[in-house]
Protein backbone atom coordinates (compact mmCIF):
# COMPACT_ATOMS: atom_id res chain seq x y z
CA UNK A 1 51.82 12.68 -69.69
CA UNK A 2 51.30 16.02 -68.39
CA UNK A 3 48.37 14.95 -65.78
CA UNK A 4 50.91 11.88 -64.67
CA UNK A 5 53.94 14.78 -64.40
CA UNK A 6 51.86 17.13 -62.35
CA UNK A 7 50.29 14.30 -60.06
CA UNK A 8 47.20 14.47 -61.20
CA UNK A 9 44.54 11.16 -61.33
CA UNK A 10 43.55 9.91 -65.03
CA UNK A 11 39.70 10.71 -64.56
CA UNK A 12 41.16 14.80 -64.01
CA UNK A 13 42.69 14.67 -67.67
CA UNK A 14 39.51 12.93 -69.43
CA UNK A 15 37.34 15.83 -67.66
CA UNK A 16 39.47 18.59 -68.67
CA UNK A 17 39.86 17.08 -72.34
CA UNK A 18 35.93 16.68 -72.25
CA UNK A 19 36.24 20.59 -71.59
CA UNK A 20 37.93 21.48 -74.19
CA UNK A 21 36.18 19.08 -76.93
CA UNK A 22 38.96 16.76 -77.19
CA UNK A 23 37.69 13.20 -75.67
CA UNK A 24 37.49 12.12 -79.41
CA UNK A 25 41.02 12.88 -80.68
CA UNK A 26 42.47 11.63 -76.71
CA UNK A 27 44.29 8.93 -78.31
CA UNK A 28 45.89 10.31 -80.98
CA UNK A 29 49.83 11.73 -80.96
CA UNK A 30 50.63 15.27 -80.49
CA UNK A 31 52.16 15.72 -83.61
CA UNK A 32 49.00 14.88 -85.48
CA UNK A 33 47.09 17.67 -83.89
CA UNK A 34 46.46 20.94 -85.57
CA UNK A 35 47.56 24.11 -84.24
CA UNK A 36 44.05 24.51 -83.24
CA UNK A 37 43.80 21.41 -80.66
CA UNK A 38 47.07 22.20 -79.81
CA UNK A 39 45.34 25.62 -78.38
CA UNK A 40 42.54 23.55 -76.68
CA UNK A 41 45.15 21.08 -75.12
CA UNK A 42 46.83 24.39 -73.72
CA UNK A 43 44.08 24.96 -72.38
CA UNK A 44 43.16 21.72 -70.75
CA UNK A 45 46.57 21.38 -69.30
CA UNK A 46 46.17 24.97 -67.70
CA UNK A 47 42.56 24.03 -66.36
CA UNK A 48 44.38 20.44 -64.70
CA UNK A 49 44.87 21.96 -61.41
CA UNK A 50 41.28 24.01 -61.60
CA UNK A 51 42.98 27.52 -61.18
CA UNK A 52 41.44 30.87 -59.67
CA UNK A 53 43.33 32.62 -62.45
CA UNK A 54 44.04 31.51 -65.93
CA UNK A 55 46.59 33.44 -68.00
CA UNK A 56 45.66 32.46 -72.17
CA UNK A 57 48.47 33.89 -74.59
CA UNK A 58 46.49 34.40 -77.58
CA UNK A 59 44.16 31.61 -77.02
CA UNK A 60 42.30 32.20 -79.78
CA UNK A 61 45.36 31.52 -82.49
CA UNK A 62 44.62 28.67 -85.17
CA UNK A 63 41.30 28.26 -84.22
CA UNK A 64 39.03 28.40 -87.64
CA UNK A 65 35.64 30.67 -86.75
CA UNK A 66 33.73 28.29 -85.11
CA UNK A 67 36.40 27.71 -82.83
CA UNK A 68 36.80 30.99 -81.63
CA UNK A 69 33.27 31.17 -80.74
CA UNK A 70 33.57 28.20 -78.50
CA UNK A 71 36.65 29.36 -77.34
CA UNK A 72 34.37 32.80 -75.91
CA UNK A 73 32.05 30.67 -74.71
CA UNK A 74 33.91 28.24 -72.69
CA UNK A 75 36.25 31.62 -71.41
CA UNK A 76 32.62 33.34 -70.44
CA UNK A 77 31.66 29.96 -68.73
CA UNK A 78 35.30 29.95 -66.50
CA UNK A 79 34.77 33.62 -65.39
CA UNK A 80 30.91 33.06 -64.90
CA UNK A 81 32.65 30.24 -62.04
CA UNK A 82 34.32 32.70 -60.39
CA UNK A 83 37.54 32.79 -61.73
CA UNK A 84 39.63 35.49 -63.07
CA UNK A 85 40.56 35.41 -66.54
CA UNK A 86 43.62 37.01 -67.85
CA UNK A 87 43.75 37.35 -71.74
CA UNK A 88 46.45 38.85 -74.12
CA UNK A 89 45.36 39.32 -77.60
CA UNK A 90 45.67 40.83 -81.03
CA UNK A 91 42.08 39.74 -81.88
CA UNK A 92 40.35 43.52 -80.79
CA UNK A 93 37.14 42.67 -82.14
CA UNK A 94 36.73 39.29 -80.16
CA UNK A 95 38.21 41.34 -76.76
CA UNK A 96 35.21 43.59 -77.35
CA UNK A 97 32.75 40.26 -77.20
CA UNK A 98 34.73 38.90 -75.20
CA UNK A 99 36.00 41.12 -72.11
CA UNK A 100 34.68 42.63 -69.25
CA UNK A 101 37.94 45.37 -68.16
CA UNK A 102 40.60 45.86 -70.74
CA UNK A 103 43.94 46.87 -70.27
CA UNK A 104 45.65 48.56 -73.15
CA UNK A 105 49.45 48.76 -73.22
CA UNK A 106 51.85 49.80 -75.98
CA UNK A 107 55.98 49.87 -75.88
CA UNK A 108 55.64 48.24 -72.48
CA UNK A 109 53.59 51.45 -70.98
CA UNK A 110 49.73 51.68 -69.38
CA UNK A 111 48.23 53.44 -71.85
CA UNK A 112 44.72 52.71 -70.37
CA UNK A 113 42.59 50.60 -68.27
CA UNK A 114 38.71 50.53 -67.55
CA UNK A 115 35.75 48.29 -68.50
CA UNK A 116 35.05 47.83 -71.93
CA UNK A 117 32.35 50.48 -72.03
CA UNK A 118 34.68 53.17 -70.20
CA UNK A 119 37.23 52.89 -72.85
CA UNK A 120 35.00 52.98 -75.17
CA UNK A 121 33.46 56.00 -74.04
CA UNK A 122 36.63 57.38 -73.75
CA UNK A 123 37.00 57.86 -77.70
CA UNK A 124 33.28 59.10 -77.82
CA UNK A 125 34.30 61.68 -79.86
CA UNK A 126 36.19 59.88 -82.22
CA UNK A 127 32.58 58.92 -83.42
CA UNK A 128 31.41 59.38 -86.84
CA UNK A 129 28.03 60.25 -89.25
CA UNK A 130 27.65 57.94 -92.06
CA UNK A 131 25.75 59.73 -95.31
CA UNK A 132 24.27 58.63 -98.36
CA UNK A 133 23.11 61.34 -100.70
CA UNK A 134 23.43 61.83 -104.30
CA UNK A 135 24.18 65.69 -103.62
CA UNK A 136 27.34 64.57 -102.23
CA UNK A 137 29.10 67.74 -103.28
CA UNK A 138 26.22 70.65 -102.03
CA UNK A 139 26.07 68.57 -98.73
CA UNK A 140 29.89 68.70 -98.32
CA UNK A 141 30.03 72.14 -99.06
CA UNK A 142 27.28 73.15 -96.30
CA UNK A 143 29.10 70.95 -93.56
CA UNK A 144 32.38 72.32 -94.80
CA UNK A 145 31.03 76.00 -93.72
CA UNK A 146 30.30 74.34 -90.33
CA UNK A 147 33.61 73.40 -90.05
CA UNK A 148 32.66 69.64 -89.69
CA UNK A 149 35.11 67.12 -91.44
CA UNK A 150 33.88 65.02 -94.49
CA UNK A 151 35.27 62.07 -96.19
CA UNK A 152 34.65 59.08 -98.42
CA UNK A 153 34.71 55.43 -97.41
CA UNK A 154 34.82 53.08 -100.51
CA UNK A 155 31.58 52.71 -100.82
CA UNK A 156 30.96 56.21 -101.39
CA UNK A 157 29.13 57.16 -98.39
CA UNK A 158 30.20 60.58 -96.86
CA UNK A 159 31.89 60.22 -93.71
CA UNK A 160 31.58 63.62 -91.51
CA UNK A 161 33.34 64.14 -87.88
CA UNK A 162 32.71 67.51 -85.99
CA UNK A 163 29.16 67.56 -86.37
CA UNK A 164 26.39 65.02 -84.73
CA UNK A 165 23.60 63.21 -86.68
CA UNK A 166 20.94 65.93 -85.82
CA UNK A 167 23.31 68.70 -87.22
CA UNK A 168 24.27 66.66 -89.90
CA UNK A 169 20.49 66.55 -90.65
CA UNK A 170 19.82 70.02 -90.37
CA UNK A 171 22.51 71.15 -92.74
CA UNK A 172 21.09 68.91 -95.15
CA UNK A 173 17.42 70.26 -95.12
CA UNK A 174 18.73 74.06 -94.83
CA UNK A 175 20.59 72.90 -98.22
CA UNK A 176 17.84 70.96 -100.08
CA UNK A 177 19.63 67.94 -99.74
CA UNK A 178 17.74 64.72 -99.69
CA UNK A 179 19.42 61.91 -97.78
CA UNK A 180 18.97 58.01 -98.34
CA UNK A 181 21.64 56.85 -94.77
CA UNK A 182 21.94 58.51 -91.74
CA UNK A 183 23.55 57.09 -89.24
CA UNK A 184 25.81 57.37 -86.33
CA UNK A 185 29.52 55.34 -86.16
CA UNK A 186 31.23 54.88 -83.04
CA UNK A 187 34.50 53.76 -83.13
CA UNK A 188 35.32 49.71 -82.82
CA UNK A 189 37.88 48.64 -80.38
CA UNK A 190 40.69 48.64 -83.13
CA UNK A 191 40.17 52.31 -84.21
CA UNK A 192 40.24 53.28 -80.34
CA UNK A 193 43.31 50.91 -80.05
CA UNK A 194 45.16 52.56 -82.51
CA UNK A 195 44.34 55.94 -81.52
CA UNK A 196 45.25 55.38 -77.59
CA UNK A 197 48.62 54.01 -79.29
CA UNK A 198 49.34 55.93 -81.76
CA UNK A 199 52.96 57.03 -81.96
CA UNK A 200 53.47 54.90 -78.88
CA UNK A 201 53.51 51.37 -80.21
CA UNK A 202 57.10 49.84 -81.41
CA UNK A 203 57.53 49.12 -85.15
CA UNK A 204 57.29 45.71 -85.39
């Protein structure tokens, strides 16, 4: 209906439905599809008149796992063409797979814009040492006198901001402390998210 509406031949929807993995489910109704083919057809209907830019709401909404992953793929494929790609989404760990420039807004204001890896960056120092030792308290004292931040994550490894790995392992040997983890953390796009945001983003 939507290919006839827009003027578009019959062979144009079957290719665009082969696209999106619906050719087995062409002839059923609407209403029996799942919100998940519901996405795809979205997305079929916007790739009808083959478009230089694509704007996807949330494409990735009611789509189980597997989905989603053919969702990045078939979103990779469209840019790898040549075309421009426009995606707004809640999902911060699939932009991260997913994206080549992010934009990040919050209350309807630029908060910041760059490649993945430049925002990323930009919270470099937002980035953590993970520790496992079972002279949790000693080691936390010595990094305490260094002024470095420690906490506990629930699995009761010692999380410590304000000192890198190496220092981290220094204070431990000038302490007698043996360590079984450690490891650097860098922030995920969520915890840069909400720290670009924070007290910007309406209450929702």
């Amino acid at each position: 209906m939507i290919c006839a509406a827009a003027g578009f031949p019959r062979q144009r929807a079957d290719e665009v439905l082969a696209t999106v993995g619906l050719t087995p489910a062409a002839k059923r109704k609407f209403k029996g599809y799942s919100l998940g083919m519901r996405q795809r057809l979205g997305i079929a209907a916007a790739l009808l008149g083959d478009p230089k830019v694509l704007v996807l709401d949330e494409p990735a909404n009611g789509l189980d796992p597997e989905g989603i992953r053919w969702m990045r793929d078939l979103l990779k494929a469209l840019a790898a063409q040549g075309r421009t790609v426009l995606v707004s989404s809640h999902l911060l760990s699939e932009m991260q797979l997913l994206a080549d420039d992010l934009v990040i807004i919050a209350a309807g204001k630029l908060v910041r814009q760059g490649t993945v890896d430049d925002v990323m960056n930009s919270m470099a120092h937002s980035a953590v040492v993970r520790v496992r030792t079972p002279q949790a308290d000693v080691l936390t004292a010595a990094l305490t006198e260094l002024k470095a931040t420690v906490t506990t994550n629930g699995d009761g490894a010692l999380l410590v901001g304000g000192v890198d790995a190496p220092g981290v392992g220094r204070a431990a040997l000038k302490a007698g402390v043996e360590l079984h983890e450690l490891t650097m953390e860098r922030p995920d796009l969520e915890r840069v998210f909400l720290e670009l945001t924070a007290g910007k983003a309406a209450i929702r």
